[in-house]
């Protein structure tokens, strides 16, 4: 067995926890990325940033609750290769949006939340990877005009009123 720290499973309740190996590798990668960013001047994602919308007529939650006319906002960075095997999906925290990198306009106050690590030559290299970042249903940033994803502030087509507290748990 390798003695590299990332390959040593943690012992949890007397058993080896191989999930901890993956967690350690992610942590080591994050430390490496942070060190890289500390010595390399931060370059912002400089490609085009457009908010796009995926729609579907009906989505049924795991609990069986339907949500009609679902919209999900998303952004992409880089290019999908011919084989379609260079895609990376960037999830984000619950109240975040799909705006992971770049700016919509030069006048925007701030870039996307992972701007420092997404872009050409960055740890998530858009010269190699096609990056997709999507809003989650129930997105909370309703005052941002670029948040288009269906959530509690959306109009329920069945009632003509906002879903509010009746929005299904997803």
PDB file of N, CA and C in Angstrom, residues 23-61:
ATOM      1  N   UNK A  23     -11.932  12.292   0.004  1.00  0.00           N
ATOM      2  CA  UNK A  23     -12.012  13.603   0.653  1.00  0.00           C
ATOM      3  C   UNK A  23     -10.631  14.204   0.832  1.00  0.00           C
ATOM      4  N   UNK A  24      -9.664  13.374   1.230  1.00  0.00           N
ATOM      5  CA  UNK A  24      -8.294  13.878   1.383  1.00  0.00           C
ATOM      6  C   UNK A  24      -7.738  14.331   0.043  1.00  0.00           C
ATOM      7  N   UNK A  25      -8.010  13.581  -1.017  1.00  0.00           N
ATOM      8  CA  UNK A  25      -7.499  13.960  -2.344  1.00  0.00           C
ATOM      9  C   UNK A  25      -8.103  15.290  -2.786  1.00  0.00           C
ATOM     10  N   UNK A  26      -9.376  15.478  -2.549  1.00  0.00           N
ATOM     11  CA  UNK A  26     -10.016  16.751  -2.892  1.00  0.00           C
ATOM     12  C   UNK A  26      -9.390  17.868  -2.079  1.00  0.00           C
ATOM     13  N   UNK A  27      -9.181  17.634  -0.786  1.00  0.00           N
ATOM     14  CA  UNK A  27      -8.582  18.661   0.073  1.00  0.00           C
ATOM     15  C   UNK A  27      -7.174  19.009  -0.401  1.00  0.00           C
ATOM     16  N   UNK A  28      -6.379  17.997  -0.759  1.00  0.00           N
ATOM     17  CA  UNK A  28      -5.021  18.243  -1.251  1.00  0.00           C
ATOM     18  C   UNK A  28      -5.074  19.026  -2.555  1.00  0.00           C
ATOM     19  N   UNK A  29      -5.998  18.676  -3.443  1.00  0.00           N
ATOM     20  CA  UNK A  29      -6.141  19.404  -4.706  1.00  0.00           C
ATOM     21  C   UNK A  29      -6.527  20.860  -4.457  1.00  0.00           C
ATOM     22  N   UNK A  30      -7.403  21.088  -3.479  1.00  0.00           N
ATOM     23  CA  UNK A  30      -7.815  22.457  -3.167  1.00  0.00           C
ATOM     24  C   UNK A  30      -6.657  23.264  -2.595  1.00  0.00           C
ATOM     25  N   UNK A  31      -5.830  22.643  -1.751  1.00  0.00           N
ATOM     26  CA  UNK A  31      -4.659  23.331  -1.208  1.00  0.00           C
ATOM     27  C   UNK A  31      -3.701  23.668  -2.343  1.00  0.00           C
ATOM     28  N   UNK A  32      -3.501  22.721  -3.259  1.00  0.00           N
ATOM     29  CA  UNK A  32      -2.627  22.969  -4.405  1.00  0.00           C
ATOM     30  C   UNK A  32      -3.168  24.113  -5.254  1.00  0.00           C
ATOM     31  N   UNK A  33      -4.477  24.119  -5.525  1.00  0.00           N
ATOM     32  CA  UNK A  33      -5.084  25.197  -6.323  1.00  0.00           C
ATOM     33  C   UNK A  33      -4.931  26.537  -5.616  1.00  0.00           C
ATOM     34  N   UNK A  34      -5.119  26.555  -4.299  1.00  0.00           N
ATOM     35  CA  UNK A  34      -4.968  27.807  -3.549  1.00  0.00           C
ATOM     36  C   UNK A  34      -3.523  28.298  -3.618  1.00  0.00           C
ATOM     37  N   UNK A  35      -2.570  27.371  -3.513  1.00  0.00           N
ATOM     38  CA  UNK A  35      -1.160  27.755  -3.602  1.00  0.00           C
ATOM     39  C   UNK A  35      -0.846  28.287  -4.992  1.00  0.00           C
ATOM     40  N   UNK A  36      -1.380  27.654  -6.009  1.00  0.00           N
ATOM     41  CA  UNK A  36      -1.182  28.119  -7.378  1.00  0.00           C
ATOM     42  C   UNK A  36      -1.733  29.526  -7.547  1.00  0.00           C
ATOM     43  N   UNK A  37      -2.907  29.776  -7.016  1.00  0.00           N
ATOM     44  CA  UNK A  37      -3.515  31.100  -7.137  1.00  0.00           C
ATOM     45  C   UNK A  37      -2.737  32.147  -6.352  1.00  0.00           C
ATOM     46  N   UNK A  38      -2.085  31.733  -5.272  1.00  0.00           N
ATOM     47  CA  UNK A  38      -1.334  32.692  -4.460  1.00  0.00           C
ATOM     48  C   UNK A  38      -0.085  33.187  -5.174  1.00  0.00           C
ATOM     49  N   UNK A  39       0.514  32.350  -6.021  1.00  0.00           N
ATOM     50  CA  UNK A  39       1.743  32.759  -6.705  1.00  0.00           C
ATOM     51  C   UNK A  39       1.495  33.234  -8.131  1.00  0.00           C
ATOM     52  N   UNK A  40       0.345  32.958  -8.685  1.00  0.00           N
ATOM     53  CA  UNK A  40       0.018  33.330 -10.055  1.00  0.00           C
ATOM     54  C   UNK A  40      -0.938  34.512 -10.043  1.00  0.00           C
ATOM     55  N   UNK A  41      -0.678  35.542 -10.839  1.00  0.00           N
ATOM     56  CA  UNK A  41      -1.622  36.653 -10.854  1.00  0.00           C
ATOM     57  C   UNK A  41      -3.007  36.160 -11.262  1.00  0.00           C
ATOM     58  N   UNK A  42      -4.007  36.649 -10.594  1.00  0.00           N
ATOM     59  CA  UNK A  42      -5.370  36.203 -10.857  1.00  0.00           C
ATOM     60  C   UNK A  42      -5.839  36.778 -12.193  1.00  0.00           C
ATOM     61  N   UNK A  43      -6.187  35.869 -13.088  1.00  0.00           N
ATOM     62  CA  UNK A  43      -6.743  36.255 -14.378  1.00  0.00           C
ATOM     63  C   UNK A  43      -8.213  35.878 -14.359  1.00  0.00           C
ATOM     64  N   UNK A  44      -9.023  36.780 -14.748  1.00  0.00           N
ATOM     65  CA  UNK A  44     -10.454  36.515 -14.774  1.00  0.00           C
ATOM     66  C   UNK A  44     -10.800  35.704 -16.016  1.00  0.00           C
ATOM     67  N   UNK A  45     -11.918  34.972 -15.947  1.00  0.00           N
ATOM     68  CA  UNK A  45     -12.431  34.297 -17.128  1.00  0.00           C
ATOM     69  C   UNK A  45     -12.752  35.372 -18.149  1.00  0.00           C
ATOM     70  N   UNK A  46     -12.188  35.248 -19.352  1.00  0.00           N
ATOM     71  CA  UNK A  46     -12.353  36.324 -20.330  1.00  0.00           C
ATOM     72  C   UNK A  46     -13.219  35.935 -21.517  1.00  0.00           C
ATOM     73  N   UNK A  47     -13.867  34.785 -21.451  1.00  0.00           N
ATOM     74  CA  UNK A  47     -14.752  34.383 -22.532  1.00  0.00           C
ATOM     75  C   UNK A  47     -16.133  35.000 -22.376  1.00  0.00           C
ATOM     76  N   UNK A  48     -16.989  34.766 -23.359  1.00  0.00           N
ATOM     77  CA  UNK A  48     -18.345  35.312 -23.254  1.00  0.00           C
ATOM     78  C   UNK A  48     -19.144  34.619 -22.151  1.00  0.00           C
ATOM     79  N   UNK A  49     -19.924  35.397 -21.429  1.00  0.00           N
ATOM     80  CA  UNK A  49     -20.774  34.841 -20.378  1.00  0.00           C
ATOM     81  C   UNK A  49     -22.215  35.204 -20.722  1.00  0.00           C
ATOM     82  N   UNK A  50     -22.999  34.199 -20.977  1.00  0.00           N
ATOM     83  CA  UNK A  50     -24.415  34.383 -21.287  1.00  0.00           C
ATOM     84  C   UNK A  50     -25.231  33.483 -20.395  1.00  0.00           C
ATOM     85  N   UNK A  51     -26.295  34.022 -19.840  1.00  0.00           N
ATOM     86  CA  UNK A  51     -27.231  33.202 -19.063  1.00  0.00           C
ATOM     87  C   UNK A  51     -28.161  32.549 -20.080  1.00  0.00           C
ATOM     88  N   UNK A  52     -28.308  31.253 -19.991  1.00  0.00           N
ATOM     89  CA  UNK A  52     -29.207  30.513 -20.871  1.00  0.00           C
ATOM     90  C   UNK A  52     -30.270  29.857 -20.008  1.00  0.00           C
ATOM     91  N   UNK A  53     -31.316  29.394 -20.658  1.00  0.00           N
ATOM     92  CA  UNK A  53     -32.416  28.778 -19.920  1.00  0.00           C
ATOM     93  C   UNK A  53     -32.789  27.439 -20.537  1.00  0.00           C
ATOM     94  N   UNK A  54     -32.832  26.422 -19.699  1.00  0.00           N
ATOM     95  CA  UNK A  54     -33.337  25.103 -20.069  1.00  0.00           C
ATOM     96  C   UNK A  54     -34.766  25.040 -19.556  1.00  0.00           C
ATOM     97  N   UNK A  55     -35.698  24.594 -20.398  1.00  0.00           N
ATOM     98  CA  UNK A  55     -37.091  24.494 -19.962  1.00  0.00           C
ATOM     99  C   UNK A  55     -37.599  23.062 -20.133  1.00  0.00           C
ATOM    100  N   UNK A  56     -38.536  22.709 -19.291  1.00  0.00           N
ATOM    101  CA  UNK A  56     -39.222  21.420 -19.425  1.00  0.00           C
ATOM    102  C   UNK A  56     -40.666  21.613 -18.970  1.00  0.00           C
ATOM    103  N   UNK A  57     -41.605  20.963 -19.642  1.00  0.00           N
ATOM    104  CA  UNK A  57     -43.015  21.197 -19.320  1.00  0.00           C
ATOM    105  C   UNK A  57     -43.425  20.712 -17.937  1.00  0.00           C
ATOM    106  N   UNK A  58     -42.740  19.688 -17.424  1.00  0.00           N
ATOM    107  CA  UNK A  58     -43.138  19.140 -16.129  1.00  0.00           C
ATOM    108  C   UNK A  58     -41.947  18.447 -15.477  1.00  0.00           C
ATOM    109  N   UNK A  59     -41.787  18.696 -14.195  1.00  0.00           N
ATOM    110  CA  UNK A  59     -40.774  18.005 -13.396  1.00  0.00           C
ATOM    111  C   UNK A  59     -41.499  17.427 -12.188  1.00  0.00           C
ATOM    112  N   UNK A  60     -41.229  16.171 -11.895  1.00  0.00           N
ATOM    113  CA  UNK A  60     -41.836  15.538 -10.732  1.00  0.00           C
ATOM    114  C   UNK A  60     -40.746  15.279  -9.701  1.00  0.00           C
ATOM    115  N   UNK A  61     -40.942  15.781  -8.493  1.00  0.00           N
ATOM    116  CA  UNK A  61     -39.953  15.615  -7.431  1.00  0.00           C
ATOM    117  C   UNK A  61     -39.906  14.159  -6.976  1.00  0.00           C
TER     118      UNK A  61
END
